[in-house]
Amino acid sequence: MTFSILAQDLSTGAMGGAAATGALCVGGWVLRGDTRAGMSASQGAAPSTMWGEDVLELMRAGTSASSAVAEVTGRDGGRQWRQLAALDRDGGTGWHTGARNTAWCGAMGETGLVVSGNLLAGPQVLDALRRAFTDTTGTFADRLLAALRAAETAGGDTRGLQSAALLVLSDDAPPLNLRIDWADDPVTALYDLHRRSQSGAYAQWLPFVPTRNNPERGHD
């Protein structure tokens, strides 16, 4: 009942994801990330938040995305109701789509990029996600947002959308974790929230926030 994208920014080393769904609170349910491990998107008819966390733990220990997905999904008797995508620090990808998820459902990936979804208008939704991210210019966040918009335009979740989220992680910047938990037009609301996060007092404060590569950063 969701579509999502996980990707790497080859120019900066950042990793990120974006997701949208026809239900509430997609950011809290679906997206997980850790720059020491990678990114995950756990979704489906009966999504497991544990899946998203467990696959990150395995990848942080050095397991590839594909092997981590296989291990996490293989030990769950309810796996046919769930969907999982993962992206590791080396650009490796893995995914699982259980047979009990509502059609259309599926995933596709390449080095540094994986898209997945269920209860979609068709496979064109995932193709739109991938193509928009690849073809759009601008910042990494701009490209992830453009992917969500393109997927929505291609038919998206067949119920329409209620929530959308964006997560961008880097060792050199504070996390960008934006969520629209409910809105009539959540993708547009997410665009607006992102614009606000990049200007004004909030943006001026971000350079003083500690990062993984500069954990002692602060005000002079």
Short mmCIF file of C-alpha atoms in Angstrom, two decimals:
data_model
loop_
_atom_site.label_atom_id
_atom_site.label_comp_id
_atom_site.label_asym_id
_atom_site.label_seq_id
_atom_site.Cartn_x
_atom_site.Cartn_y
_atom_site.Cartn_z
CA MET A 1 0.00 0.00 0.00
CA THR A 2 3.11 2.12 -0.40
CA PHE A 3 5.84 3.12 -2.82
CA SER A 4 9.39 3.95 -1.79
CA ILE A 5 12.86 4.69 -3.11
CA LEU A 6 16.27 4.19 -1.46
CA ALA A 7 19.31 5.76 -3.11
CA GLN A 8 22.89 6.93 -2.79
CA ASP A 9 24.19 10.36 -3.71
CA LEU A 10 27.42 9.50 -5.50
CA SER A 11 28.62 13.13 -5.39
CA THR A 12 28.48 13.51 -1.58
CA GLY A 13 28.27 10.00 -0.14
CA ALA A 14 24.87 10.72 1.41
CA MET A 15 22.16 8.08 1.48
CA GLY A 16 18.44 8.72 1.45
CA GLY A 17 14.95 7.48 0.97
CA ALA A 18 11.47 8.74 0.26
CA ALA A 19 8.07 7.09 0.54
CA ALA A 20 4.36 7.80 0.17
CA THR A 21 1.21 5.83 0.92
CA GLY A 22 -2.57 5.93 1.01
CA ALA A 23 -2.53 5.54 4.82
CA LEU A 24 -1.19 7.53 7.77
CA CYS A 25 2.38 8.05 8.98
CA VAL A 26 4.45 6.46 6.21
CA GLY A 27 7.73 7.89 7.53
CA GLY A 28 7.41 6.23 10.91
CA TRP A 29 6.40 2.91 9.43
CA VAL A 30 8.63 2.52 6.40
CA LEU A 31 11.95 4.36 6.35
CA ARG A 32 15.03 3.53 8.45
CA GLY A 33 18.67 4.50 7.97
CA ASP A 34 22.15 4.61 9.52
CA THR A 35 25.19 5.95 7.67
CA ARG A 36 27.25 3.13 9.21
CA ALA A 37 24.91 0.54 7.68
CA GLY A 38 22.65 1.77 4.89
CA MET A 39 18.95 2.33 4.30
CA SER A 40 15.83 0.19 4.56
CA ALA A 41 12.18 0.42 3.57
CA SER A 42 9.83 -2.04 5.27
CA GLN A 43 6.25 -1.96 4.01
CA GLY A 44 3.45 -4.21 2.78
CA ALA A 45 0.04 -5.51 3.81
CA ALA A 46 1.30 -6.24 7.35
CA PRO A 47 4.62 -4.37 7.56
CA SER A 48 7.28 -5.26 10.12
CA THR A 49 9.17 -2.32 11.60
CA MET A 50 11.53 -4.94 13.07
CA TRP A 51 12.52 -6.00 9.56
CA GLY A 52 13.75 -2.50 8.76
CA GLU A 53 15.81 -2.33 11.96
CA ASP A 54 17.16 -5.88 11.77
CA VAL A 55 18.41 -5.52 8.21
CA LEU A 56 20.32 -2.36 9.21
CA GLU A 57 21.94 -4.22 12.09
CA LEU A 58 23.13 -6.95 9.76
CA MET A 59 24.46 -4.49 7.17
CA ARG A 60 26.32 -2.54 9.85
CA ALA A 61 28.08 -5.80 10.73
CA GLY A 62 29.19 -6.15 7.11
CA THR A 63 26.43 -8.27 5.58
CA SER A 64 25.46 -7.23 2.05
CA ALA A 65 21.98 -5.84 1.43
CA SER A 66 20.87 -8.89 -0.54
CA SER A 67 22.09 -11.35 2.10
CA ALA A 68 20.64 -9.26 4.92
CA VAL A 69 17.22 -9.18 3.27
CA ALA A 70 17.32 -12.93 2.69
CA GLU A 71 18.24 -13.61 6.32
CA VAL A 72 15.64 -11.29 7.84
CA THR A 73 12.77 -12.37 5.61
CA GLY A 74 13.62 -16.06 5.61
CA ARG A 75 13.10 -16.50 9.34
CA ASP A 76 9.66 -14.79 9.43
CA GLY A 77 6.64 -17.06 8.97
CA GLY A 78 4.55 -14.03 7.96
CA ARG A 79 6.90 -12.92 5.20
CA GLN A 80 4.35 -13.40 2.43
CA TRP A 81 2.40 -10.40 3.81
CA ARG A 82 5.38 -8.08 3.86
CA GLN A 83 7.81 -6.22 1.63
CA LEU A 84 11.39 -5.12 2.33
CA ALA A 85 14.04 -3.20 0.40
CA ALA A 86 17.59 -2.46 1.52
CA LEU A 87 20.60 -0.48 0.30
CA ASP A 88 24.04 -1.02 1.82
CA ARG A 89 26.97 1.40 2.04
CA ASP A 90 28.62 -0.12 -1.03
CA GLY A 91 25.57 0.47 -3.20
CA GLY A 92 24.39 -3.12 -3.01
CA THR A 93 20.65 -3.70 -2.99
CA GLY A 94 18.23 -6.38 -1.91
CA TRP A 95 14.47 -6.77 -1.84
CA HIS A 96 11.63 -9.12 -0.97
CA THR A 97 7.97 -8.94 -1.98
CA GLY A 98 5.66 -11.45 -0.33
CA ALA A 99 3.05 -13.13 -2.52
CA ARG A 100 0.16 -12.06 -0.26
CA ASN A 101 0.70 -8.34 -0.89
CA THR A 102 -1.97 -6.68 -3.02
CA ALA A 103 -1.27 -6.34 -6.73
CA TRP A 104 0.33 -4.59 -8.35
CA CYS A 105 3.41 -5.18 -6.21
CA GLY A 106 7.10 -5.54 -6.91
CA ALA A 107 10.58 -4.04 -6.79
CA MET A 108 13.53 -3.23 -9.02
CA GLY A 109 17.08 -2.21 -8.28
CA GLU A 110 20.48 -1.31 -9.65
CA THR A 111 23.73 -0.25 -8.01
CA GLY A 112 22.95 2.52 -5.53
CA LEU A 113 19.18 2.52 -6.11
CA VAL A 114 16.17 0.35 -5.23
CA VAL A 115 12.46 1.08 -5.63
CA SER A 116 9.53 -0.98 -4.36
CA GLY A 117 5.79 -0.80 -3.85
CA ASN A 118 2.48 -2.58 -3.45
CA LEU A 119 -1.17 -1.81 -4.20
CA LEU A 120 0.12 0.28 -7.10
CA ALA A 121 -1.50 1.25 -10.38
CA GLY A 122 1.12 -0.87 -12.16
CA PRO A 123 4.85 -1.37 -12.77
CA GLN A 124 5.01 2.06 -14.40
CA VAL A 125 4.94 3.57 -10.90
CA LEU A 126 8.29 2.02 -10.01
CA ASP A 127 9.74 2.94 -13.39
CA ALA A 128 8.66 6.54 -12.79
CA LEU A 129 10.33 6.53 -9.36
CA ARG A 130 13.59 5.30 -10.84
CA ARG A 131 13.60 7.47 -13.93
CA ALA A 132 12.73 10.70 -12.12
CA PHE A 133 15.51 10.23 -9.57
CA THR A 134 18.04 9.41 -12.28
CA ASP A 135 17.02 12.15 -14.70
CA THR A 136 16.29 15.06 -12.32
CA THR A 137 18.94 17.69 -11.64
CA GLY A 138 19.32 19.52 -8.34
CA THR A 139 20.17 18.44 -4.83
CA PHE A 140 19.89 14.86 -3.62
CA ALA A 141 16.72 15.75 -1.70
CA ASP A 142 15.29 17.48 -4.78
CA ARG A 143 15.79 14.28 -6.79
CA LEU A 144 14.10 12.10 -4.16
CA LEU A 145 11.14 14.47 -4.00
CA ALA A 146 10.88 14.50 -7.79
CA ALA A 147 10.76 10.70 -7.71
CA LEU A 148 7.75 10.76 -5.38
CA ARG A 149 5.94 13.27 -7.57
CA ALA A 150 6.61 11.24 -10.71
CA ALA A 151 5.36 8.04 -9.08
CA GLU A 152 2.18 9.79 -7.97
CA THR A 153 1.63 11.12 -11.49
CA ALA A 154 2.14 7.61 -12.88
CA GLY A 155 -0.76 6.30 -10.80
CA GLY A 156 0.87 5.74 -7.43
CA ASP A 157 -1.07 4.02 -4.67
CA THR A 158 -4.47 3.12 -6.14
CA ARG A 159 -6.23 4.59 -3.06
CA GLY A 160 -4.59 7.99 -3.48
CA LEU A 161 -2.11 9.37 -0.95
CA GLN A 162 -2.41 10.45 2.69
CA SER A 163 1.21 10.67 3.90
CA ALA A 164 4.75 11.14 2.56
CA ALA A 165 8.26 11.22 4.00
CA LEU A 166 11.86 12.08 3.16
CA LEU A 167 14.99 10.86 4.99
CA VAL A 168 18.52 11.98 4.01
CA LEU A 169 21.58 10.94 6.03
CA SER A 170 25.22 11.99 5.75
CA ASP A 171 28.28 11.82 8.00
CA ASP A 172 28.90 15.50 7.22
CA ALA A 173 25.45 16.96 7.87
CA PRO A 174 22.61 16.68 10.38
CA PRO A 175 19.86 14.23 9.41
CA LEU A 176 17.06 15.52 7.22
CA ASN A 177 14.01 13.62 8.47
CA LEU A 178 10.80 15.18 7.16
CA ARG A 179 7.35 13.61 7.56
CA ILE A 180 3.86 14.54 6.49
CA ASP A 181 1.79 12.15 8.59
CA TRP A 182 -1.53 13.17 7.00
CA ALA A 183 -2.55 15.67 4.34
CA ASP A 184 -4.94 15.95 1.42
CA ASP A 185 -1.89 16.41 -0.84
CA PRO A 186 1.06 15.00 1.13
CA VAL A 187 3.67 15.17 -1.63
CA THR A 188 3.05 18.89 -2.13
CA ALA A 189 3.11 19.38 1.65
CA LEU A 190 6.45 17.54 1.81
CA TYR A 191 7.87 19.79 -0.91
CA ASP A 192 6.79 22.83 1.15
CA LEU A 193 8.25 21.44 4.38
CA HIS A 194 11.54 20.74 2.63
CA ARG A 195 11.63 24.28 1.25
CA ARG A 196 11.09 25.68 4.74
CA SER A 197 13.84 23.44 6.16
CA GLN A 198 16.35 24.93 3.74
CA SER A 199 15.80 28.59 4.64
CA GLY A 200 15.38 30.93 7.57
CA ALA A 201 16.36 30.35 11.18
CA TYR A 202 16.16 26.57 10.91
CA ALA A 203 18.69 26.40 8.08
CA GLN A 204 20.95 28.91 9.85
CA TRP A 205 20.99 26.70 12.95
CA LEU A 206 21.94 23.45 11.16
CA PRO A 207 25.68 24.26 10.71
CA PHE A 208 26.07 24.22 14.50
CA VAL A 209 24.52 20.77 15.02
CA PRO A 210 26.97 17.88 15.66
CA THR A 211 27.54 15.39 12.85
CA ARG A 212 29.18 11.97 12.80
CA ASN A 213 32.34 13.46 11.27
CA ASN A 214 32.27 16.50 13.59
CA PRO A 215 30.60 15.37 16.84
CA GLU A 216 31.85 18.34 18.89
CA ARG A 217 30.44 21.00 16.62
CA GLY A 218 28.49 23.78 18.33
CA HIS A 219 28.10 27.52 18.76
CA ASP A 220 31.22 29.61 19.35
#
